[in-house]
PDB file of C-alpha atoms in Angstrom:
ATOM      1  CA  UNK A   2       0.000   0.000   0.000  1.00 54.00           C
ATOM      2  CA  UNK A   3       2.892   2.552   1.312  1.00 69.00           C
ATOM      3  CA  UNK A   4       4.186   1.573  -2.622  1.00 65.00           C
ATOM      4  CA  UNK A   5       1.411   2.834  -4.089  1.00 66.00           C
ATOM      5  CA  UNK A   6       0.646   5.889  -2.650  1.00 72.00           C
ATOM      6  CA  UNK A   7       4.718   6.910  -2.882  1.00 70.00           C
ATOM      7  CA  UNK A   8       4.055   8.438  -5.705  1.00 70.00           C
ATOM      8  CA  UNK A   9       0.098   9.502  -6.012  1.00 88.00           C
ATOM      9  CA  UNK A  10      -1.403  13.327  -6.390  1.00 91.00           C
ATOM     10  CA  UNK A  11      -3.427  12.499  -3.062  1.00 93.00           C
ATOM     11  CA  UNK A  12      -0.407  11.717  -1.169  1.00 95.00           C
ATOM     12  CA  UNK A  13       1.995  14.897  -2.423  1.00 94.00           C
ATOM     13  CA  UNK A  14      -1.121  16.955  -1.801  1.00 95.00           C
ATOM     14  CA  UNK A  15      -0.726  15.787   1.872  1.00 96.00           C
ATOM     15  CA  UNK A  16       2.578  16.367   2.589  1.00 97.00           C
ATOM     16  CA  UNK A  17       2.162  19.594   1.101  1.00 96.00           C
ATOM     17  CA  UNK A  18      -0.351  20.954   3.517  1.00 96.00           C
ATOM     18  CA  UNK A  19       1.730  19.167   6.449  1.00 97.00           C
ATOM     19  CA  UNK A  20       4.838  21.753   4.804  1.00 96.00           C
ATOM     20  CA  UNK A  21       2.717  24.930   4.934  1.00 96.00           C
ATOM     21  CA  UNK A  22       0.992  24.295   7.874  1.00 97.00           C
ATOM     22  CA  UNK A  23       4.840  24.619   9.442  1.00 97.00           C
ATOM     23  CA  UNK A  24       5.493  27.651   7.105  1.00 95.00           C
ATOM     24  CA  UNK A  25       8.518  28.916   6.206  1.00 93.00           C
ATOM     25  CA  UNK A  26      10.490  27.666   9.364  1.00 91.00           C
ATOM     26  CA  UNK A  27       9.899  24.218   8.483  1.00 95.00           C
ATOM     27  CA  UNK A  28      11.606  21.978   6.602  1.00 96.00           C
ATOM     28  CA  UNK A  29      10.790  21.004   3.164  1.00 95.00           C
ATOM     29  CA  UNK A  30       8.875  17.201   3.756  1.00 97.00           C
ATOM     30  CA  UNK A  31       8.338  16.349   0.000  1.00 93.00           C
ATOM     31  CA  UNK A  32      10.844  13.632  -1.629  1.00 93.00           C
ATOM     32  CA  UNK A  33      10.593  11.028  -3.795  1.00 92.00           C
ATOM     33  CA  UNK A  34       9.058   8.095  -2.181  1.00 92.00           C
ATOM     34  CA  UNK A  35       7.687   9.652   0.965  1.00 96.00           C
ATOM     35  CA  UNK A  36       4.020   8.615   2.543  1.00 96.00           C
ATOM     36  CA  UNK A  37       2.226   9.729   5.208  1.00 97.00           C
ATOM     37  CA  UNK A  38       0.974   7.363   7.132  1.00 96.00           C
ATOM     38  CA  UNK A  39      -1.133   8.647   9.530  1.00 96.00           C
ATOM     39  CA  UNK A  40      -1.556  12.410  11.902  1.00 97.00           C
ATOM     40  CA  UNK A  41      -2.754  13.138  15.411  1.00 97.00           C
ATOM     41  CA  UNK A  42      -2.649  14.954  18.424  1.00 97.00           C
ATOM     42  CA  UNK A  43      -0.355  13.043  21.185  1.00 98.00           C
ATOM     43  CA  UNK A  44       0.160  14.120  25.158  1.00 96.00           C
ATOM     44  CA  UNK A  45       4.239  14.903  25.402  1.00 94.00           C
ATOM     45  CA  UNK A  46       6.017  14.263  28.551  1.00 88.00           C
ATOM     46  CA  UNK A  47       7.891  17.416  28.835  1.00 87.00           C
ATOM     47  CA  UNK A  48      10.654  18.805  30.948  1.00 82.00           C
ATOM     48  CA  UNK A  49       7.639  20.526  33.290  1.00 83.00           C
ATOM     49  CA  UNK A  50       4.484  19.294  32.335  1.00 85.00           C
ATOM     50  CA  UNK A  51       2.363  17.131  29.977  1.00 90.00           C
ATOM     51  CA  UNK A  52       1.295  18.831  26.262  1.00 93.00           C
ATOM     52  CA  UNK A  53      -0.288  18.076  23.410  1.00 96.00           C
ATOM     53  CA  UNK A  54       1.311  18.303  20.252  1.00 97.00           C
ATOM     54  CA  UNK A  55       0.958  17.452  16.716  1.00 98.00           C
ATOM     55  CA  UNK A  56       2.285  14.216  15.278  1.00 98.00           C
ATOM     56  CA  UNK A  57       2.768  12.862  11.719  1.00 98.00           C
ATOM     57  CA  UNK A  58       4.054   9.452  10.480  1.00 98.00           C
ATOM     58  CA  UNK A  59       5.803   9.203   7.158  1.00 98.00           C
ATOM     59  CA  UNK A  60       7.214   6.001   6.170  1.00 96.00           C
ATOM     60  CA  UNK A  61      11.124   7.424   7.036  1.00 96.00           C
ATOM     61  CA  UNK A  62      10.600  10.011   9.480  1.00 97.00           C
ATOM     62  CA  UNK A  63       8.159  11.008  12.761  1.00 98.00           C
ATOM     63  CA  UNK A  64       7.727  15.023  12.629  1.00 98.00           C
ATOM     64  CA  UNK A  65       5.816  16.685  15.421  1.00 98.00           C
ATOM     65  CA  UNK A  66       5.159  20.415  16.330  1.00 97.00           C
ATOM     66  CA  UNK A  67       3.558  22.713  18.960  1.00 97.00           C
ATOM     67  CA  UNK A  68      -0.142  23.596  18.232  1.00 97.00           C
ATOM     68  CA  UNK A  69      -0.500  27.168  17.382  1.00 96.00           C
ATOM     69  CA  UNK A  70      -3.790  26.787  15.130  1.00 93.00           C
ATOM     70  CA  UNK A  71      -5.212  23.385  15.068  1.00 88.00           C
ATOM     71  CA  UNK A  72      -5.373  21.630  11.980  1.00 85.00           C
ATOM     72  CA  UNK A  73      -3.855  25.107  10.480  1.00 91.00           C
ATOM     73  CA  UNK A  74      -0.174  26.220  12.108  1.00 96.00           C
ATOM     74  CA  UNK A  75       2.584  24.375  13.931  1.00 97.00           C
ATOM     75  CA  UNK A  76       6.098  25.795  14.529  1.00 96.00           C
ATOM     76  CA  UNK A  77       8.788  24.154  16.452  1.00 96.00           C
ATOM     77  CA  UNK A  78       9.297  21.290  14.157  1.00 97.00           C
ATOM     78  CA  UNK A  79      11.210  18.148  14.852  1.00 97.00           C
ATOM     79  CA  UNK A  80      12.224  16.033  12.466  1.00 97.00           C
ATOM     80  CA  UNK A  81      12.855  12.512  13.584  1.00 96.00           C
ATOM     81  CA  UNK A  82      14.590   9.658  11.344  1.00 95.00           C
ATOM     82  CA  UNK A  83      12.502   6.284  11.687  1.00 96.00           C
ATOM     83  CA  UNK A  84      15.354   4.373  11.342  1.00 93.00           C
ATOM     84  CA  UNK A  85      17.041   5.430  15.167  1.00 91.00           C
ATOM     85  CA  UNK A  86      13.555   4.877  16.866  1.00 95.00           C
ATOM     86  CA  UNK A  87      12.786   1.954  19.368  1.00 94.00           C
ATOM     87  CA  UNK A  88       9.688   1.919  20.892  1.00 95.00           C
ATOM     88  CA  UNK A  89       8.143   0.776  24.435  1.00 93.00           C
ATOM     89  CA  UNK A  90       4.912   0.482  26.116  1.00 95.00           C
ATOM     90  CA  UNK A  91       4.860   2.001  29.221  1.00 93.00           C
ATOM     91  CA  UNK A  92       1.920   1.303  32.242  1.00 93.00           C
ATOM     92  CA  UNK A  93      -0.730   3.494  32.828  1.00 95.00           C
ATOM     93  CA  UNK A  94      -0.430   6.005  35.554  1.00 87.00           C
ATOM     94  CA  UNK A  95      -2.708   8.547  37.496  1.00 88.00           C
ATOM     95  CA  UNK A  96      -4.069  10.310  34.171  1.00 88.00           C
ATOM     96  CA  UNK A  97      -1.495   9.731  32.037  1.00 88.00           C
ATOM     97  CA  UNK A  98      -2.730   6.627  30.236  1.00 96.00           C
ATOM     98  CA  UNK A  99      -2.075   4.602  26.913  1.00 98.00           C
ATOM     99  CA  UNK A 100       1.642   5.702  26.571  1.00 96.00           C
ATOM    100  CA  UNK A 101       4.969   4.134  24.843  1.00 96.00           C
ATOM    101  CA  UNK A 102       8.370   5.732  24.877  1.00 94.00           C
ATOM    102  CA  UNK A 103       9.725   6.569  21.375  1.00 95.00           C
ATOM    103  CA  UNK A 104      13.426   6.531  22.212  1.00 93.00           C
ATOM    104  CA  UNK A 105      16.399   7.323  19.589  1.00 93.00           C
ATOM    105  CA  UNK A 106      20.067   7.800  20.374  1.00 92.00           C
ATOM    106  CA  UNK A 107      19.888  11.903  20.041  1.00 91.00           C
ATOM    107  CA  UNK A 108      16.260  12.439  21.722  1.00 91.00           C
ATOM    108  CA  UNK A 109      14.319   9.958  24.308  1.00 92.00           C
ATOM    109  CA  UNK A 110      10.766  10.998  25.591  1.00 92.00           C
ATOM    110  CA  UNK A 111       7.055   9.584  26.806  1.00 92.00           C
ATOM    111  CA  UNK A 112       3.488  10.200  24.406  1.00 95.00           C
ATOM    112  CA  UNK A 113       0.174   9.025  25.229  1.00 96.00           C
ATOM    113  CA  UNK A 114      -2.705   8.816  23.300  1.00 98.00           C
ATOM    114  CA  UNK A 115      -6.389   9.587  24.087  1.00 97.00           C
ATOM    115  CA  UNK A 116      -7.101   5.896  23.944  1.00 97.00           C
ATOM    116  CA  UNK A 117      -5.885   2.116  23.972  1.00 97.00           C
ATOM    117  CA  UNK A 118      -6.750   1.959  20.421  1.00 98.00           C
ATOM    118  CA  UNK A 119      -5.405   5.440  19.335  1.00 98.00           C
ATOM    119  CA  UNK A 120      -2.005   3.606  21.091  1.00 98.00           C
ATOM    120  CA  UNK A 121      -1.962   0.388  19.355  1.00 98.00           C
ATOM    121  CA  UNK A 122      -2.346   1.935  16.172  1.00 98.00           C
ATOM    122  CA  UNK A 123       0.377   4.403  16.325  1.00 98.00           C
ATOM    123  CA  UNK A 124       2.548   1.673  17.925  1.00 98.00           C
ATOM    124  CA  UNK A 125       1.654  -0.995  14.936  1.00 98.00           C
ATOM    125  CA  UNK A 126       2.176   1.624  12.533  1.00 97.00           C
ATOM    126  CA  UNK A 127       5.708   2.869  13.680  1.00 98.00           C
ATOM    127  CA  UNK A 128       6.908  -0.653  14.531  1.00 97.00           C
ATOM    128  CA  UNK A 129       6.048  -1.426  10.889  1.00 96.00           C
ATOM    129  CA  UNK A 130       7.458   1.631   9.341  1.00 97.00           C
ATOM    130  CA  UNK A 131      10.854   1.163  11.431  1.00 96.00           C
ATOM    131  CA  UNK A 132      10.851  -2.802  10.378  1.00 95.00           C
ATOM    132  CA  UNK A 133      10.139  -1.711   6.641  1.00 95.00           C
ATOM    133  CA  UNK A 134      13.175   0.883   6.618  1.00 95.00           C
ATOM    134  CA  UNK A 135      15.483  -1.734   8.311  1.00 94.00           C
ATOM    135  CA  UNK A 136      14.903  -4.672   6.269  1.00 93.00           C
ATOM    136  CA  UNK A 137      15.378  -2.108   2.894  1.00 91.00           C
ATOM    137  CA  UNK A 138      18.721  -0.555   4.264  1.00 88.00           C
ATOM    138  CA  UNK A 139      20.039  -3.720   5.792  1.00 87.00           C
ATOM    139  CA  UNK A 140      20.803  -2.146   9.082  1.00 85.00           C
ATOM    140  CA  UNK A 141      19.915  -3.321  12.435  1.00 83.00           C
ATOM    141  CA  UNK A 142      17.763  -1.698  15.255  1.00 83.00           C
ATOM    142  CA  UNK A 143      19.457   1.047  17.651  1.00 77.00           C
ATOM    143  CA  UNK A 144      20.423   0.134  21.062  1.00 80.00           C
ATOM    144  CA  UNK A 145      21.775   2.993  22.066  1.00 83.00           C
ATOM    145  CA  UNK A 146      19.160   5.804  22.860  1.00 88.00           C
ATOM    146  CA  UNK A 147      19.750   8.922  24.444  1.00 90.00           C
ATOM    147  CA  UNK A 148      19.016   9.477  28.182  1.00 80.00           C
ATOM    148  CA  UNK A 149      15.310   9.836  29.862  1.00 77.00           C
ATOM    149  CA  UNK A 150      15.457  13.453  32.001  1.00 86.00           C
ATOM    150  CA  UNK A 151      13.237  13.141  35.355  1.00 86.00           C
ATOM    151  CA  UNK A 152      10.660  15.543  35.591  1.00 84.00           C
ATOM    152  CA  UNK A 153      11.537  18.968  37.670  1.00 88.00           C
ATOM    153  CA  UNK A 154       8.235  17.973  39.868  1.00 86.00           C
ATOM    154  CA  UNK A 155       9.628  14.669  40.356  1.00 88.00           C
ATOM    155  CA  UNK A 156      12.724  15.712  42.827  1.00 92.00           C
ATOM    156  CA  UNK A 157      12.451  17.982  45.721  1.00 94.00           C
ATOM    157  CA  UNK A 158      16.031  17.500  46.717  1.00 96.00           C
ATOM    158  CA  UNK A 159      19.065  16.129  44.069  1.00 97.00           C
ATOM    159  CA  UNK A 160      19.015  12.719  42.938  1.00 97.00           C
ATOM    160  CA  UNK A 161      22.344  11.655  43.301  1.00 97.00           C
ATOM    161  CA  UNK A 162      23.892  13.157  46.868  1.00 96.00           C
ATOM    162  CA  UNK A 163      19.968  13.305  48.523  1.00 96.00           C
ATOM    163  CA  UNK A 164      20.843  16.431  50.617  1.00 96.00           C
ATOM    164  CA  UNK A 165      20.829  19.392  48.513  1.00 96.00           C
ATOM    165  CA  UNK A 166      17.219  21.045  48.430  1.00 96.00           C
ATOM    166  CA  UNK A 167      15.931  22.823  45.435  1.00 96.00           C
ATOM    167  CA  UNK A 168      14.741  26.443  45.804  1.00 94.00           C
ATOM    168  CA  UNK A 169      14.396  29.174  42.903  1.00 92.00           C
ATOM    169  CA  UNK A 170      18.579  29.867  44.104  1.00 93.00           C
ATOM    170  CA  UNK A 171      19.613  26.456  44.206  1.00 94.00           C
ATOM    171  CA  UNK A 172      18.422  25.741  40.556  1.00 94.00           C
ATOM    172  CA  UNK A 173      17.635  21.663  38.992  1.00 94.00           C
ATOM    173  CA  UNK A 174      19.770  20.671  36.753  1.00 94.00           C
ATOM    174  CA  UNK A 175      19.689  17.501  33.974  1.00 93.00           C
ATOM    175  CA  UNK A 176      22.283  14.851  33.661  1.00 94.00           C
ATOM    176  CA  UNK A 177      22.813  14.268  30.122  1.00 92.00           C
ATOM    177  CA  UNK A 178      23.959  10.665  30.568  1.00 93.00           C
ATOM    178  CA  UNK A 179      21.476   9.474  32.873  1.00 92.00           C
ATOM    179  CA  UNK A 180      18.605  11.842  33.406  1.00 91.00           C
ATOM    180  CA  UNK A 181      18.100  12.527  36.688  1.00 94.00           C
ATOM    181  CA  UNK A 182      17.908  15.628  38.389  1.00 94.00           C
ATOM    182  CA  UNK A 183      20.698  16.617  40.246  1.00 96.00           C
ATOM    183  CA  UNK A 184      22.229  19.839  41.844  1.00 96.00           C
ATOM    184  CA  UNK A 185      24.991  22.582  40.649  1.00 96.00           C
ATOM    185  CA  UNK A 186      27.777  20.562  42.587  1.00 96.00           C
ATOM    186  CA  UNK A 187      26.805  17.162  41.678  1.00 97.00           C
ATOM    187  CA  UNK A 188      27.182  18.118  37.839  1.00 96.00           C
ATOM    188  CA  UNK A 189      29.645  20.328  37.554  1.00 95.00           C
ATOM    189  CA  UNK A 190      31.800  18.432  34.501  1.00 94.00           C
ATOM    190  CA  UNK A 191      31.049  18.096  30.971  1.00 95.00           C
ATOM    191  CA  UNK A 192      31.964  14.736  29.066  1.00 94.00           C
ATOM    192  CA  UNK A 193      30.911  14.752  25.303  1.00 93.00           C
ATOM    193  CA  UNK A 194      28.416  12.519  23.852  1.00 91.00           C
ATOM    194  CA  UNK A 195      28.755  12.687  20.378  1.00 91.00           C
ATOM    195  CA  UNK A 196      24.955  11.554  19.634  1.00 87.00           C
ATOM    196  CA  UNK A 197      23.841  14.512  21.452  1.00 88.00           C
ATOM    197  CA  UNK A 198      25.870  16.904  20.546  1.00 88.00           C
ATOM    198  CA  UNK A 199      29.119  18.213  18.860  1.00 91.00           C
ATOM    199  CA  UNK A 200      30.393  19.846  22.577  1.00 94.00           C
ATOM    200  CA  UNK A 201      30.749  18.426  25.871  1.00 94.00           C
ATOM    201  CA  UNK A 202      27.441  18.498  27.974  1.00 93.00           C
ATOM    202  CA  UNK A 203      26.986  18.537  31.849  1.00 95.00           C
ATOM    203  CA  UNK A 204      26.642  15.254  33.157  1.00 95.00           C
ATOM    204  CA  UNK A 205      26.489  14.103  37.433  1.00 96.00           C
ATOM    205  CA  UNK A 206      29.432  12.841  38.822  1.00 96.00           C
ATOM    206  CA  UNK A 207      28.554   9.699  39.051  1.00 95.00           C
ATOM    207  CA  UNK A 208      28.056   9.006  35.130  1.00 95.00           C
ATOM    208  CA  UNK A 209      31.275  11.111  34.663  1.00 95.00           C
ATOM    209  CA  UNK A 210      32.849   8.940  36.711  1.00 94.00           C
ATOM    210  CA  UNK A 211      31.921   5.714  34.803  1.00 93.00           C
ATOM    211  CA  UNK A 212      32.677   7.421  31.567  1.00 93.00           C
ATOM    212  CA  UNK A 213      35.891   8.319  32.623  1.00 91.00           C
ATOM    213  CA  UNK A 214      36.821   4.197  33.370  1.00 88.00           C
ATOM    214  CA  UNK A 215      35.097   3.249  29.885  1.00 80.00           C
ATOM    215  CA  UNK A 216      31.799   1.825  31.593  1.00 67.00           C
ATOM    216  CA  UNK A 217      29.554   3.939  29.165  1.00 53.00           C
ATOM    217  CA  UNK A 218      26.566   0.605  29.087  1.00 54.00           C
ATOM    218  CA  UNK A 219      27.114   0.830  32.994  1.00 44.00           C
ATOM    219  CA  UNK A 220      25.977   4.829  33.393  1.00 44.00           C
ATOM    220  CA  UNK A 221      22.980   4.006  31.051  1.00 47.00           C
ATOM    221  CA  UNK A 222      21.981   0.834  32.464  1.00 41.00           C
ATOM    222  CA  UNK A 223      21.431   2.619  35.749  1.00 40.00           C
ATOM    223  CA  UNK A 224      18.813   5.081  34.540  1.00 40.00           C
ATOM    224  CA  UNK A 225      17.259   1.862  32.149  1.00 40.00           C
ATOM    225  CA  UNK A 226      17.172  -0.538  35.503  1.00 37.00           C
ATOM    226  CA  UNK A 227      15.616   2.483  37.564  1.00 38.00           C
ATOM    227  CA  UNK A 228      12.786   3.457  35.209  1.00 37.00           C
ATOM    228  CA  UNK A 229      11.760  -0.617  34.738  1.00 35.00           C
ATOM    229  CA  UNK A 230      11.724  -1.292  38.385  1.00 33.00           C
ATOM    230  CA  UNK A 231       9.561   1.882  39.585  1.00 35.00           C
ATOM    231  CA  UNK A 232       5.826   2.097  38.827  1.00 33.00           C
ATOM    232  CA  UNK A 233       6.097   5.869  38.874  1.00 37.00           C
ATOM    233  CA  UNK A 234       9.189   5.923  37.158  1.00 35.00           C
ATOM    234  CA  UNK A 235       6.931   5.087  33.940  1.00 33.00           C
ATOM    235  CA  UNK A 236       6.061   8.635  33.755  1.00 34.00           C
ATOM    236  CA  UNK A 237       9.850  10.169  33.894  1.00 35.00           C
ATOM    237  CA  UNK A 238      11.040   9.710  29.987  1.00 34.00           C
ATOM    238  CA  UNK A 239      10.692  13.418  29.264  1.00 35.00           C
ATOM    239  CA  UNK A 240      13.012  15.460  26.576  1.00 37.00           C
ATOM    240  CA  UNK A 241      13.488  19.004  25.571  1.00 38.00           C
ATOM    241  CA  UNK A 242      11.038  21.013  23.955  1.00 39.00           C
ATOM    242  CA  UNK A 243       9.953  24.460  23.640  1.00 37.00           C
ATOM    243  CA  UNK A 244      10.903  25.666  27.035  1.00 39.00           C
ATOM    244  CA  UNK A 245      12.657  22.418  27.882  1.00 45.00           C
ATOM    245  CA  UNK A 246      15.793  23.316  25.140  1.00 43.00           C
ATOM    246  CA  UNK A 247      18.970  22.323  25.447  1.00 39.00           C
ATOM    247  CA  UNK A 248      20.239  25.035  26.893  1.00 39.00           C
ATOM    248  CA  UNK A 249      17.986  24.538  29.523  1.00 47.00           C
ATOM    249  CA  UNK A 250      20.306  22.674  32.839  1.00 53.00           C
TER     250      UNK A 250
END
């Protein structure tokens, strides 16, 4: 089906109105042998709180944006290459229900759809999109996949030495290895990550320390056996966005 529609009037006219509907700060979506699969409106785990925004599936990428005008304007586009995404159910918690982490080695964060159905669908469909675009290129599935930041509202006091409180001085700040949300002096060096960025990033001092002795898997495994293990931890895969940048500690 995805074969046939590659190159029909109904699908370029689709992708079209996805491209102005981002204007001119958006990046040109039309090539040869694009589809879109499927739209909607998704919850996003974000740095602060939960937010909708628009998603689209192509057959290669995953683009979402913030709603300015729905169904008319998006801006803050991100562009997301199908073949670095692993997915995972997550459980339901509180009101956040029918989620699955989309995870990729540059970007890791939490959705949830209005319903169990709305879920499986955009699960099947991804899954299937990611399988078709593997078994084409010959490549195999990413295990690496960048780290999954702890909400702000999540820790009162820093994650990693338990005493220092948080207070509008004593600011949060992200480790970029592991996630969690740790204070000034717990994360005061910078170790680069190449799938992240191009520059060093601020990392705790306990990932720095394991990066330092080569036990990269080690650092990431800590955050991966934490999330698994803790019912509420289900709800802590968050990423930057809008106010959540990079820049953003």
């Amino acid at each position: 089906m995805v074969d046939r529609l590659a190159n029909s009037e109904a699908n370029t006219r689709r992708i079209s109105i996805v491209e102005n509907c981002f204007g001119a700060a958006g990046q040109p979506l039309t090539i040869p042998g694009r589809v879109l699969i499927g739209e909607g409106v998704l919850t996003k785990l974000c740095r602060k709180k939960p937010k909708a925004r628009q998603f689209f599936l192509f057959n290669d990428i995953l683009v979402y944006g913030n709603i300015v005008i729905q169904k008319k304007k998006y801006n803050k586009q991100h562009i997301i290459p199908l073949e670095n995404v692993t997915i995972d159910s997550i459980q339901d918690e509180g009101d956040l229900r029918n989620g699955w982490l989309i995870k990729t080695p540059t970007k890791s964060f939490a959705v949830y759809a209005a319903t169990a159905t709305e879920k499986s669908e955009w699960m099947n469909h991804i899954n299937k999109c990611v399988s078709d675009l593997l078994s084409k290129s010959g490549k195999t599935p990413s295990n690496e996949h960048a780290a999954v930041w702890v909400p702000d509202s999540e820790a009162t006091v820093c994650m990693r030495c338990q005493k220092a409180k948080f207070t509008p001085v004593n600011r949060r700040h992200h480790c970029r290895k592991c996630g969690f949300v740790v204070c000034g002096p717990c994360s005061e060096k910078r170790f680069l990550l190449p799938s992240q960025s191009s520059k060093p990033v601020r990392i705790c001092d306990f990932c720095y320390d394991l990066l330092s002795t080569g036990e990269m898997t080690a650092c990431q495994s800590t955050r991966a056996d934490s999330y698994s293990q803790s019912p509420k931890s289900s709800l802590n895969d968050v990423s930057d966005d809008d106010d959540d940048e990079d820049s953003s500690d």
